[in-house]
Short mmCIF file of C-alpha atoms in Angstrom, two decimals:
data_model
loop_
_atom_site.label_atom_id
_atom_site.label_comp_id
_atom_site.label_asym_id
_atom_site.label_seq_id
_atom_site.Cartn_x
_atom_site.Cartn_y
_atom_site.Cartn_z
CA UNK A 145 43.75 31.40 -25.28
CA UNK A 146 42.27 34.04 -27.42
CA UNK A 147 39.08 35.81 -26.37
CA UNK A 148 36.93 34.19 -29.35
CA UNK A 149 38.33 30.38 -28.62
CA UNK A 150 37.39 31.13 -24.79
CA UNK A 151 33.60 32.41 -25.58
CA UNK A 152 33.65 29.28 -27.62
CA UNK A 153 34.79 26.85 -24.78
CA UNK A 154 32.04 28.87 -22.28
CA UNK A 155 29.10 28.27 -24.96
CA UNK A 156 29.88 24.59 -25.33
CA UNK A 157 29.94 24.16 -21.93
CA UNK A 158 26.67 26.24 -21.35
CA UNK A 159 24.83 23.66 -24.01
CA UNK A 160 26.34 20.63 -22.26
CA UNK A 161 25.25 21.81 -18.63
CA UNK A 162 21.72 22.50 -20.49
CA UNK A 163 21.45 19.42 -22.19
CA UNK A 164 22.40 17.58 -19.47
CA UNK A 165 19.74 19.29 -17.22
CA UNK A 166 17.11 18.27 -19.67
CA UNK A 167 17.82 14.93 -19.63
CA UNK A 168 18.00 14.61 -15.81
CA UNK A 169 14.68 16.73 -15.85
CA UNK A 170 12.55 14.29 -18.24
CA UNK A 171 13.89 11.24 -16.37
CA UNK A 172 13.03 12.50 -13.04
CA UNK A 173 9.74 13.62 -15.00
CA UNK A 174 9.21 9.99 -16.41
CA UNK A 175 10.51 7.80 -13.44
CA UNK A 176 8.52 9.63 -10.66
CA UNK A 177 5.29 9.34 -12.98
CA UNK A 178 6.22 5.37 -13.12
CA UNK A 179 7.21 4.82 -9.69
CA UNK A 180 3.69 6.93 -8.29
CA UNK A 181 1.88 5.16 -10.48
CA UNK A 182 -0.88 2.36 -9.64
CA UNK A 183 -1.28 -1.34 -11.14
CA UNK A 184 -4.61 -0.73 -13.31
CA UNK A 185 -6.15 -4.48 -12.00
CA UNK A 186 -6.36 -2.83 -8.28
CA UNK A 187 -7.43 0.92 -8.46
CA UNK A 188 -10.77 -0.49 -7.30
CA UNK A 189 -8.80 -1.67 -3.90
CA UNK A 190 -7.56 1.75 -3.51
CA UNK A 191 -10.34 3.32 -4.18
CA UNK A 192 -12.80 1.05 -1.34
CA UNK A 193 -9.86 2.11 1.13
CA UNK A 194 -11.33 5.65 0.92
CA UNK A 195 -14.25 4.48 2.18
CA UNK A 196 -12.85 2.46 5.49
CA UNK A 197 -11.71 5.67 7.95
CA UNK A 198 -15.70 6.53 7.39
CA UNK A 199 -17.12 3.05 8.29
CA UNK A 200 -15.02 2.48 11.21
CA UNK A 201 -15.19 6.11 12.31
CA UNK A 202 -18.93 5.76 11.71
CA UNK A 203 -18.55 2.37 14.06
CA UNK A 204 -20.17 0.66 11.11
CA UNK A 205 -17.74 -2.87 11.32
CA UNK A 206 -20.30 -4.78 9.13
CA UNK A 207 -19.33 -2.35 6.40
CA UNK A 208 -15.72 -2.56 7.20
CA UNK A 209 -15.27 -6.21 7.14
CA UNK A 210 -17.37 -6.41 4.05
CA UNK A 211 -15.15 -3.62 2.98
CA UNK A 212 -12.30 -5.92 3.66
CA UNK A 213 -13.11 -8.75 2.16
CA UNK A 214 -14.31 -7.17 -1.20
CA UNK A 215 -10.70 -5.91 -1.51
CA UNK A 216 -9.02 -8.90 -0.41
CA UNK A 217 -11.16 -10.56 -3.27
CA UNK A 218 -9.52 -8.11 -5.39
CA UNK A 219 -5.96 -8.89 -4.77
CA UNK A 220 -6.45 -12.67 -4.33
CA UNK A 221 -7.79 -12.45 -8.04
CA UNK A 222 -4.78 -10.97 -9.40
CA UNK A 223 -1.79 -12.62 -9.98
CA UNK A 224 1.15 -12.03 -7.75
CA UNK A 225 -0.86 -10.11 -5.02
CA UNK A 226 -1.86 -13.39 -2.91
CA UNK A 227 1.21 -13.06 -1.48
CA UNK A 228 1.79 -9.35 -1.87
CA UNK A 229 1.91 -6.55 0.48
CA UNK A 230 -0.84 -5.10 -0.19
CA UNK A 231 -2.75 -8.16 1.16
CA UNK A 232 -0.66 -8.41 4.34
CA UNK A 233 -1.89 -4.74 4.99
CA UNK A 234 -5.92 -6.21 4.56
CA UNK A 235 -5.30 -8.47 7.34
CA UNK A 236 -3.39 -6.07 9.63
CA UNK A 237 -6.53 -3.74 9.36
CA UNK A 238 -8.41 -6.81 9.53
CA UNK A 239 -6.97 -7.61 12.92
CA UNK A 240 -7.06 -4.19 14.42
CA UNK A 241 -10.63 -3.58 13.35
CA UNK A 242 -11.39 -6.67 15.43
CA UNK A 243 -8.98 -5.51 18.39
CA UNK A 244 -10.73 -2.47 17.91
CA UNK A 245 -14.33 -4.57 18.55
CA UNK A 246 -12.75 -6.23 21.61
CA UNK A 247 -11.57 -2.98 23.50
CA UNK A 248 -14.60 -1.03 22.17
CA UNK A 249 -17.57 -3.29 21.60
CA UNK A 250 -20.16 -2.18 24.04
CA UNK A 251 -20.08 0.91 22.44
CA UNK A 252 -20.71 -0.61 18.92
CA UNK A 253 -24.42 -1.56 17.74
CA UNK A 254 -24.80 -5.17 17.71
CA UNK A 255 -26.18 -4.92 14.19
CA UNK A 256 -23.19 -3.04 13.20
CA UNK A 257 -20.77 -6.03 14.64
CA UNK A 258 -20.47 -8.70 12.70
CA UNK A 259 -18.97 -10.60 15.81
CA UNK A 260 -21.62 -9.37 18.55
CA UNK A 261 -22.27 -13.14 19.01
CA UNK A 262 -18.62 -14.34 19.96
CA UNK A 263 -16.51 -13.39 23.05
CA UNK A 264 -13.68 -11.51 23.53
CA UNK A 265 -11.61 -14.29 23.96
CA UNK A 266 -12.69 -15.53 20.48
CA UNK A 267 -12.44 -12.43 18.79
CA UNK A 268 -9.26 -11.96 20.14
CA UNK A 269 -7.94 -15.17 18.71
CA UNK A 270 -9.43 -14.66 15.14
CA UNK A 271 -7.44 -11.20 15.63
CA UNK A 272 -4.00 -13.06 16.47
CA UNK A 273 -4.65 -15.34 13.45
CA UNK A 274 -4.76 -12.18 10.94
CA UNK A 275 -2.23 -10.39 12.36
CA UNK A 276 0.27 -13.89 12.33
CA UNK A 277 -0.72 -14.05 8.69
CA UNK A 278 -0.07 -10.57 8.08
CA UNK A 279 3.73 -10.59 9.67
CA UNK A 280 4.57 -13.71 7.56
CA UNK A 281 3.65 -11.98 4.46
CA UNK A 282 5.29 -9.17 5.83
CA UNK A 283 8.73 -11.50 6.47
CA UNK A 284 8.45 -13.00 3.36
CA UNK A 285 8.82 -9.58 1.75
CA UNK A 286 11.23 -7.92 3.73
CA UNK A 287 13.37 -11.57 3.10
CA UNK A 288 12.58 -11.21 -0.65
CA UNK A 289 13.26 -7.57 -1.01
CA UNK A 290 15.87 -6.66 1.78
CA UNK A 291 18.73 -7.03 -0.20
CA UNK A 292 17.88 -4.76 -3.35
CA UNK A 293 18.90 -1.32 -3.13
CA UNK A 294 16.56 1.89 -3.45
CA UNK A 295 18.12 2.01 -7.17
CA UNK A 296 17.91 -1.55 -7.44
CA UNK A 297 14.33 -2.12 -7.37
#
């Protein structure tokens, strides 16, 4: 092969690596945009789960079980989140903020408790309910989704 034709054969190639780099550069680009990004109807969600760490840090549980339920509104309102994730993970917090009343409640306000007037007992049970509800969404998913593949999704 003559010096010219080999040149030739190393500048093809050279485009075709470069091309090909492009491409997988604006698809990586394009898919990691799509797969980070967030369903428009529930930014509001996200955005009130900012504000929990501070309430229950604050020991404000009034706040966070209003806090709670406005975003659980949210996703019951949309369709397909009933059932989604998203609202399993409301009812696990849901249930450990009220664990979290239990192991911790003397040293929580009563007018910061929205459950000062029931006993542990009670509490406890309301907290076993949530957290039942949560692992059965949480069941249902993994059955829905555990046979789909990371590029399968």
């Amino acid at each position: 092969m003559a010096d010219a034709e080999k040149r030739a054969v190393r500048r093809i190639v050279t485009i075709m690596i470069a091309v090909v780099a492009a491409g997988i550069a604006i698809a990586w680009l394009y898919y990691s945009r799509v797969n980070n990004s967030i369903d428009p109807r529930i930014i509001e969600a996200r955005e009130m789960y900012g504000r929990y760490d501070g309430f229950a840090a604050s020991g404000d549980y009034r706040m966070v079980f209003a806090l709670l339920d406005s975003i659980e509104d949210i996703y019951l309102a949309r369709e397909h989140y009933a059932d989604a994730y998203e609202t399993g993970v409301v009812l696990n917090n849901r249930a450990a903020a009220l664990i979290t009343l239990v192991l911790g409640g003397e040293r929580i306000a009563p007018e910061m408790n929205p459950y000062s007037s029931l006993g542990n007992d009670s509490i406890m049970n309301l907290a076993r309910t949530y957290a039942k509800q949560a692992e059965q969404i949480y069941l249902r998913w993994q059955e829905r989704f555990s046979g789909l593949t990371a590029g399968g999704i």
